Short mmCIF file of C-alpha atoms and ligand atoms in Angstrom, two decimals:
data_model
loop_
_atom_site.label_atom_id
_atom_site.label_comp_id
_atom_site.label_asym_id
_atom_site.label_seq_id
_atom_site.Cartn_x
_atom_site.Cartn_y
_atom_site.Cartn_z
CA UNK A 2 -19.21 6.13 -19.23
CA UNK A 3 -20.80 8.11 -16.53
CA UNK A 4 -19.70 7.06 -13.10
CA UNK A 5 -22.06 6.87 -9.81
CA UNK A 6 -21.13 10.35 -8.51
CA UNK A 7 -20.00 12.12 -11.48
CA UNK A 8 -19.86 15.49 -9.84
CA UNK A 9 -16.66 15.55 -7.62
CA UNK A 10 -13.70 17.28 -8.84
CA UNK A 11 -10.41 16.42 -6.59
CA UNK A 12 -8.07 19.25 -6.74
CA UNK A 13 -4.32 18.66 -5.32
CA UNK A 14 -2.27 21.73 -4.63
CA UNK A 15 1.41 21.38 -4.01
CA UNK A 16 3.94 23.30 -1.59
CA UNK A 17 4.15 26.28 -3.60
CA UNK A 18 0.47 26.59 -4.34
CA UNK A 19 -0.32 26.72 -0.57
CA UNK A 20 2.61 28.87 0.69
CA UNK A 21 0.97 32.45 0.18
CA UNK A 22 -2.16 34.29 0.87
CA UNK A 23 -2.56 34.90 -2.87
CA UNK A 24 -2.43 31.37 -3.99
CA UNK A 25 -5.22 30.67 -1.32
CA UNK A 26 -6.95 33.23 -2.98
CA UNK A 27 -6.59 31.36 -6.26
CA UNK A 28 -7.43 27.93 -4.48
CA UNK A 29 -10.89 29.58 -3.25
CA UNK A 30 -11.54 30.97 -6.94
CA UNK A 31 -10.92 27.32 -8.26
CA UNK A 32 -13.38 25.78 -5.53
CA UNK A 33 -16.01 28.52 -6.29
CA UNK A 34 -15.62 28.22 -10.14
CA UNK A 35 -16.47 24.28 -9.70
CA UNK A 36 -19.42 24.87 -7.38
CA UNK A 37 -20.66 27.54 -9.94
CA UNK A 38 -20.42 24.46 -12.46
CA UNK A 39 -22.45 22.36 -10.19
CA UNK A 40 -19.45 20.37 -9.09
CA UNK A 41 -18.35 19.58 -5.66
CA UNK A 42 -14.68 20.66 -5.03
CA UNK A 43 -12.54 18.23 -2.73
CA UNK A 44 -9.00 19.83 -2.17
CA UNK A 45 -5.89 17.95 -1.38
CA UNK A 46 -3.03 19.82 0.10
CA UNK A 47 0.57 19.56 0.65
CA UNK A 48 2.60 21.07 3.49
CA UNK A 49 4.06 24.68 2.75
CA UNK A 50 7.09 24.58 0.40
CA UNK A 51 10.19 23.46 2.07
CA UNK A 52 8.59 22.29 5.42
CA UNK A 53 8.63 18.51 4.64
CA UNK A 54 12.37 19.55 4.12
CA UNK A 55 12.59 21.30 7.45
CA UNK A 56 10.85 18.41 9.22
CA UNK A 57 13.63 15.80 7.86
CA UNK A 58 16.22 18.49 9.12
CA UNK A 59 14.71 18.48 12.66
CA UNK A 60 14.78 14.58 12.59
CA UNK A 61 18.28 14.47 11.33
CA UNK A 62 19.47 17.06 14.03
CA UNK A 63 18.12 14.71 16.84
CA UNK A 64 19.66 11.70 15.14
CA UNK A 65 22.87 13.12 15.31
CA UNK A 66 22.57 14.12 18.66
CA UNK A 67 22.19 17.68 17.83
CA UNK A 68 19.57 20.13 18.65
CA UNK A 69 16.35 20.14 16.84
CA UNK A 70 15.33 23.64 18.04
CA UNK A 71 16.68 25.65 15.06
CA UNK A 72 14.52 23.55 12.58
CA UNK A 73 11.47 23.76 14.99
CA UNK A 74 11.69 27.72 15.15
CA UNK A 75 11.95 27.88 11.29
CA UNK A 76 8.85 25.75 11.02
CA UNK A 77 6.86 28.09 13.78
CA UNK A 78 8.05 31.11 11.84
CA UNK A 79 6.94 30.26 8.33
CA UNK A 80 3.54 29.21 9.68
CA UNK A 81 3.19 32.29 11.98
CA UNK A 82 4.13 34.57 9.12
CA UNK A 83 1.46 33.00 6.70
CA UNK A 84 -1.07 33.17 9.57
CA UNK A 85 -0.11 36.75 9.84
CA UNK A 86 -0.58 37.54 6.22
CA UNK A 87 -3.81 36.13 6.00
CA UNK A 88 -4.97 38.12 9.30
CA UNK A 89 -5.52 34.93 11.10
CA UNK A 90 -5.14 34.40 14.89
CA UNK A 91 -2.03 32.47 14.65
CA UNK A 92 -2.42 30.91 18.15
CA UNK A 93 -6.19 29.81 17.63
CA UNK A 94 -5.43 28.29 14.39
CA UNK A 95 -1.75 26.75 14.98
CA UNK A 96 -1.34 25.93 18.48
CA UNK A 97 -2.94 22.42 18.48
CA UNK A 98 -0.50 21.45 15.68
CA UNK A 99 2.62 23.21 17.35
CA UNK A 100 1.94 21.71 20.61
CA UNK A 101 1.99 18.10 18.93
CA UNK A 102 5.17 18.92 17.29
CA UNK A 103 6.52 20.12 20.47
CA UNK A 104 5.53 16.80 22.17
CA UNK A 105 6.91 14.68 19.26
CA UNK A 106 10.10 16.51 19.00
CA UNK A 107 10.57 15.63 22.73
CA UNK A 108 9.78 12.03 21.76
CA UNK A 109 12.48 12.01 19.16
CA UNK A 110 15.01 13.66 21.16
CA UNK A 111 14.51 10.63 23.74
CA UNK A 112 14.59 7.73 21.07
CA UNK A 113 17.79 6.24 19.72
CA UNK A 114 17.19 5.34 17.04
CA UNK A 115 14.41 7.16 15.92
CA UNK A 116 11.50 4.52 14.91
CA UNK A 117 9.74 4.96 11.62
CA UNK A 118 6.48 5.41 13.31
CA UNK A 119 7.79 8.55 15.00
CA UNK A 120 9.09 9.99 11.66
CA UNK A 121 6.02 9.52 10.01
CA UNK A 122 4.12 11.25 12.87
CA UNK A 123 6.64 14.16 12.86
CA UNK A 124 6.62 14.58 8.92
CA UNK A 125 2.69 14.43 9.00
CA UNK A 126 2.68 17.89 10.90
CA UNK A 127 3.35 19.76 7.75
CA UNK A 128 0.28 18.68 5.97
CA UNK A 129 -1.65 18.94 9.02
CA UNK A 130 -0.77 22.78 9.90
CA UNK A 131 -1.06 23.93 5.97
CA UNK A 132 -4.64 22.55 5.83
CA UNK A 133 -5.35 24.05 9.29
CA UNK A 134 -4.44 27.50 7.89
CA UNK A 135 -5.78 26.96 4.66
CA UNK A 136 -9.19 26.13 6.13
CA UNK A 137 -9.43 29.04 8.64
CA UNK A 138 -8.51 31.35 5.78
CA UNK A 139 -11.09 30.04 3.11
CA UNK A 140 -13.65 29.85 5.89
CA UNK A 141 -13.26 33.69 6.71
CA UNK A 142 -13.33 34.46 3.07
CA UNK A 143 -17.09 33.09 3.00
CA UNK A 144 -16.59 29.43 2.10
CA UNK A 145 -18.36 26.83 3.96
CA UNK A 146 -15.01 24.77 4.29
CA UNK A 147 -15.16 21.22 6.05
CA UNK A 148 -11.81 20.08 7.19
CA UNK A 149 -11.05 16.53 7.15
CA UNK A 150 -8.13 14.12 8.62
CA UNK A 151 -6.98 12.23 5.51
CA UNK A 152 -5.87 9.52 8.05
CA UNK A 153 -9.60 8.80 8.83
CA UNK A 154 -10.26 7.71 5.23
CA UNK A 155 -7.09 6.66 3.82
CA UNK A 156 -5.91 3.40 4.89
CA UNK A 157 -2.63 1.74 4.03
CA UNK A 158 -2.57 -1.65 2.71
CA UNK A 159 -1.65 -4.26 5.25
CA UNK A 160 1.86 -5.33 4.19
CA UNK A 161 3.36 -7.37 7.20
CA UNK A 162 6.42 -8.58 4.96
CA UNK A 163 7.54 -4.99 4.07
CA UNK A 164 10.19 -3.52 6.02
CA UNK A 165 8.92 -1.14 9.01
CA UNK A 166 10.72 2.05 7.07
CA UNK A 167 8.56 1.46 3.85
CA UNK A 168 5.36 0.64 5.96
CA UNK A 169 5.52 4.00 7.79
CA UNK A 170 7.23 5.97 5.19
CA UNK A 171 6.13 4.76 1.71
CA UNK A 172 3.07 2.99 2.36
CA UNK A 173 0.85 1.91 -0.42
CA UNK A 174 -2.92 2.50 -0.25
CA UNK A 175 -5.97 0.71 -2.17
CA UNK A 176 -8.33 3.03 -3.81
CA UNK A 177 -11.62 1.50 -4.70
CA UNK A 178 -14.98 3.30 -4.71
CA UNK A 179 -15.39 4.31 -0.99
CA UNK A 180 -19.27 4.35 -0.18
CA UNK A 181 -18.44 5.34 3.33
CA UNK A 182 -16.67 8.47 2.35
CA UNK A 183 -19.07 9.22 0.01
CA UNK A 184 -22.00 8.94 2.37
CA UNK A 185 -19.94 10.99 4.72
CA UNK A 186 -19.18 13.97 2.42
CA UNK A 187 -22.91 13.67 0.75
CA UNK A 188 -23.99 15.13 4.42
CA UNK A 189 -22.87 18.58 3.41
CA UNK A 190 -22.82 18.34 -0.36
CA UNK A 191 -22.59 22.22 -0.65
CA UNK A 192 -19.30 22.29 1.33
CA UNK A 193 -15.67 22.60 0.12
CA UNK A 194 -13.83 19.60 1.67
CA UNK A 195 -10.26 20.40 2.41
CA UNK A 196 -7.98 17.60 3.48
CA UNK A 197 -4.21 16.57 3.49
CA UNK A 198 -1.78 14.82 0.96
CA UNK A 199 0.89 12.53 2.07
CA UNK A 200 -0.52 11.23 4.91
CA UNK A 201 -2.59 7.89 5.72
CA UNK A 202 -3.15 5.51 8.72
CA UNK A 203 -2.63 1.80 9.10
CA UNK A 204 -4.68 -0.94 10.89
CA UNK A 205 -3.51 0.11 14.46
CA UNK A 206 -4.70 3.85 13.55
CA UNK A 207 -0.87 5.06 13.24
CA UNK A 208 0.16 7.87 10.94
CA UNK A 209 1.98 6.50 7.87
CA UNK A 210 3.25 8.41 4.82
CA UNK A 211 2.93 7.91 1.27
CA UNK A 212 6.60 8.78 0.28
CA UNK A 213 8.08 12.08 -0.29
CA UNK A 214 6.12 13.86 -3.11
CA UNK A 215 3.04 11.56 -2.13
CA UNK A 216 0.43 14.16 -2.13
CA UNK A 217 -0.35 13.73 -5.91
CA UNK A 218 -0.74 9.97 -4.80
CA UNK A 219 -3.10 10.84 -2.14
CA UNK A 220 -5.27 12.90 -4.34
CA UNK A 221 -5.35 10.10 -7.00
CA UNK A 222 -6.74 7.78 -4.11
CA UNK A 223 -9.47 10.07 -3.17
CA UNK A 224 -10.40 10.73 -6.74
CA UNK A 225 -10.81 6.71 -7.03
CA UNK A 226 -12.74 6.69 -3.70
CA UNK A 227 -15.09 9.61 -4.74
CA UNK A 228 -15.50 8.32 -8.61
CA UNK A 229 -14.65 11.83 -9.38
CA UNK A 230 -15.54 13.42 -12.61
CA UNK A 231 -11.62 14.69 -12.72
CA UNK A 232 -8.34 15.13 -10.80
CA UNK A 233 -6.76 18.13 -10.92
CA UNK A 234 -3.02 18.70 -9.98
CA UNK A 235 -2.34 22.42 -9.20
CA UNK A 236 1.46 22.88 -9.27
CA UNK A 237 3.92 25.76 -10.14
CA UNK A 238 4.24 24.89 -13.67
CA UNK A 239 1.22 24.78 -16.21
CA UNK A 240 1.50 20.95 -17.25
CA UNK A 241 3.96 18.45 -18.67
CA UNK A 242 6.35 19.55 -21.39
CA UNK A 243 8.31 18.34 -24.10
CA UNK A 244 11.32 18.64 -22.13
CA UNK A 245 12.32 20.43 -18.78
CA UNK A 246 11.30 24.16 -19.51
CA UNK A 247 13.89 25.25 -16.82
CA UNK A 248 16.66 23.52 -18.87
CA UNK A 249 15.27 23.94 -22.48
CA UNK A 250 13.66 27.20 -23.10
CA UNK A 251 11.97 26.08 -26.33
CA UNK A 252 10.21 23.25 -24.56
CA UNK A 253 6.65 22.90 -25.56
CA UNK A 254 3.48 22.11 -23.31
CA UNK A 255 2.03 18.81 -24.10
CA UNK A 256 -1.79 19.49 -24.30
CA UNK A 257 -3.19 15.74 -24.36
CA UNK A 258 -1.34 12.26 -23.03
CA UNK A 259 -2.58 9.12 -22.52
CA UNK A 260 -1.82 7.39 -19.03
CA UNK A 261 1.00 5.28 -20.65
CA UNK A 262 2.43 8.30 -22.01
CA UNK A 263 2.14 10.42 -18.64
CA UNK A 264 3.27 7.28 -16.68
CA UNK A 265 6.32 7.26 -18.89
CA UNK A 266 7.37 10.93 -18.35
CA UNK A 267 6.82 10.55 -14.49
CA UNK A 268 8.87 7.45 -14.46
CA UNK A 269 11.62 8.84 -16.33
CA UNK A 270 12.11 12.00 -13.99
CA UNK A 271 9.48 14.62 -15.28
CA UNK A 272 9.00 15.76 -12.01
CA UNK A 273 5.46 17.27 -12.20
CA UNK A 274 3.41 14.21 -11.54
CA UNK A 275 4.49 11.59 -9.07
CA UNK A 276 4.90 8.26 -10.68
CA UNK A 277 2.70 6.32 -8.29
CA UNK A 278 -0.43 8.66 -8.87
CA UNK A 279 -1.41 7.60 -12.35
CA UNK A 280 -2.27 3.96 -11.63
CA UNK A 281 -5.48 4.75 -9.28
CA UNK A 282 -6.80 7.34 -12.21
CA UNK A 283 -5.92 5.15 -14.92
CA UNK A 284 -7.85 1.98 -13.55
CA UNK A 285 -11.12 4.13 -12.91
CA UNK A 286 -10.68 6.04 -16.07
CA UNK A 287 -10.56 9.64 -14.20
CA UNK A 288 -8.94 12.24 -16.49
CA UNK A 289 -6.09 14.06 -14.94
CA UNK A 290 -5.67 17.73 -15.48
CA UNK A 291 -2.21 19.43 -14.64
CA UNK A 292 -2.47 23.11 -13.91
CA UNK A 293 -0.53 25.96 -12.64
CA UNK A 294 -1.55 28.39 -9.61
CA UNK A 295 0.96 30.97 -10.99
CA UNK A 296 -0.93 30.84 -14.12
CA UNK A 297 -4.55 29.39 -13.55
CA UNK A 298 -5.74 30.96 -16.82
CA UNK A 299 -3.57 28.33 -18.83
CA UNK A 300 -5.38 25.25 -19.72
CA UNK A 301 -2.27 22.81 -18.90
CA UNK A 302 -2.09 19.32 -19.75
CA UNK A 303 -5.02 16.55 -19.73
CA UNK A 304 -4.08 13.00 -19.18
CA UNK A 305 -6.91 10.62 -19.93
CA UNK A 306 -7.54 7.58 -22.15
CA UNK A 307 -8.47 9.50 -25.25
CA UNK A 308 -4.76 10.59 -25.49
CA UNK A 309 -3.16 12.64 -27.88
CA UNK A 310 -4.99 13.64 -31.24
CA UNK A 311 -2.21 12.67 -33.24
CA UNK A 312 -0.24 9.54 -34.10
CA UNK A 313 2.81 7.87 -32.24
CA UNK A 314 5.75 10.42 -32.06
CA UNK A 315 8.56 11.34 -29.60
CA UNK A 316 6.71 13.20 -26.85
CA UNK A 317 9.14 14.33 -24.67
CA UNK A 318 12.79 14.23 -23.69
CA UNK A 319 13.52 13.85 -20.07
CA UNK A 320 17.01 13.50 -17.95
CA UNK A 321 17.99 11.68 -15.08
CA UNK A 322 21.14 12.53 -13.64
CA UNK A 323 23.38 10.16 -11.19
CA UNK A 324 22.31 7.13 -13.21
CA UNK A 325 24.46 4.13 -13.87
CA UNK A 326 23.07 1.74 -16.49
CA UNK A 327 24.46 -1.59 -16.66
CA UNK A 328 23.99 -3.74 -19.77
CA UNK A 329 24.05 -7.50 -19.71
N1 LIG B 20 5.10 17.44 1.63
C1 LIG B 20 5.27 16.16 1.18
C2 LIG B 20 6.51 16.24 0.42
O1 LIG B 20 7.06 17.52 0.19
C3 LIG B 20 4.40 15.64 0.21
C4 LIG B 20 4.18 16.47 -1.13
O2 LIG B 20 4.30 17.90 -1.11
O3 LIG B 20 3.69 15.78 -2.05
O4 LIG B 20 7.29 15.30 0.14
MG1 LIG B 21 5.02 17.13 -6.22
#
């Protein structure tokens, strides 16, 4: 069934896919290819690989009464190195984000305990910095890139009964078609929009997070809001496999799955898709394609209502470690 605005393609790029100049070239190529096909690309990006962990390390150091400066220095160096590799003026592109992180770090050091609100603000820095770099780089490559603050459009559900930790660090968002966002983007329909995964805001306009690994979920919400024609999740493996290819070399790529099958795999530990990202696309019947920035030519996995070409069968074997089953 055709949707109201069929031409948006939401593309999510994970940590490894945004960590080098080469990968940003691939992102630019993906954006241009969609434009050449008459579609409007909306890019949702993670923090550079390992940066969310470094931000957690910064918080941990401060919480233990230690010195967060080591983690802070690593975070700065990683972004400066990428800015350098991209031939960007790192001060112009990054100083606003670094200044914000310095201020937040001072607040974190002074706080005891660190409130979830402050943790969320610190962790959000990773996505804000990576998207600033990406937007500056792709603009320099001739794309009309518009940087959006995801927090203006992605709102957490009001959940007063939920403990503050969850409200701030693992918030749930709604994902209905969003005419306000659609109208806003329609002002520059030929632009490539670039925004952050993982971050949203609450009714007080504070920063909240969608949980670790939450960028897939952000992208799924944006796809629903835009009534996108497709959601593409670009990662470092070319799709969902019959088993973990790192542990089982003979694992096969699954070409087509339905939403329930993909949900099962995500829930049971196949780490390619976040378990929470399937619900918004399933509800709005938006096909989800898993692709690899390391092998962009591979078609990957398509998750849609059509599902597989063949009847019921064992689709995949996944493993969870450290789980205790209690049978009653
Ligand atoms: N950067 C966040 C994380 O590492 C969100 C994501 O990448 O999905 O958890
Ligand atoms: Mg992920």
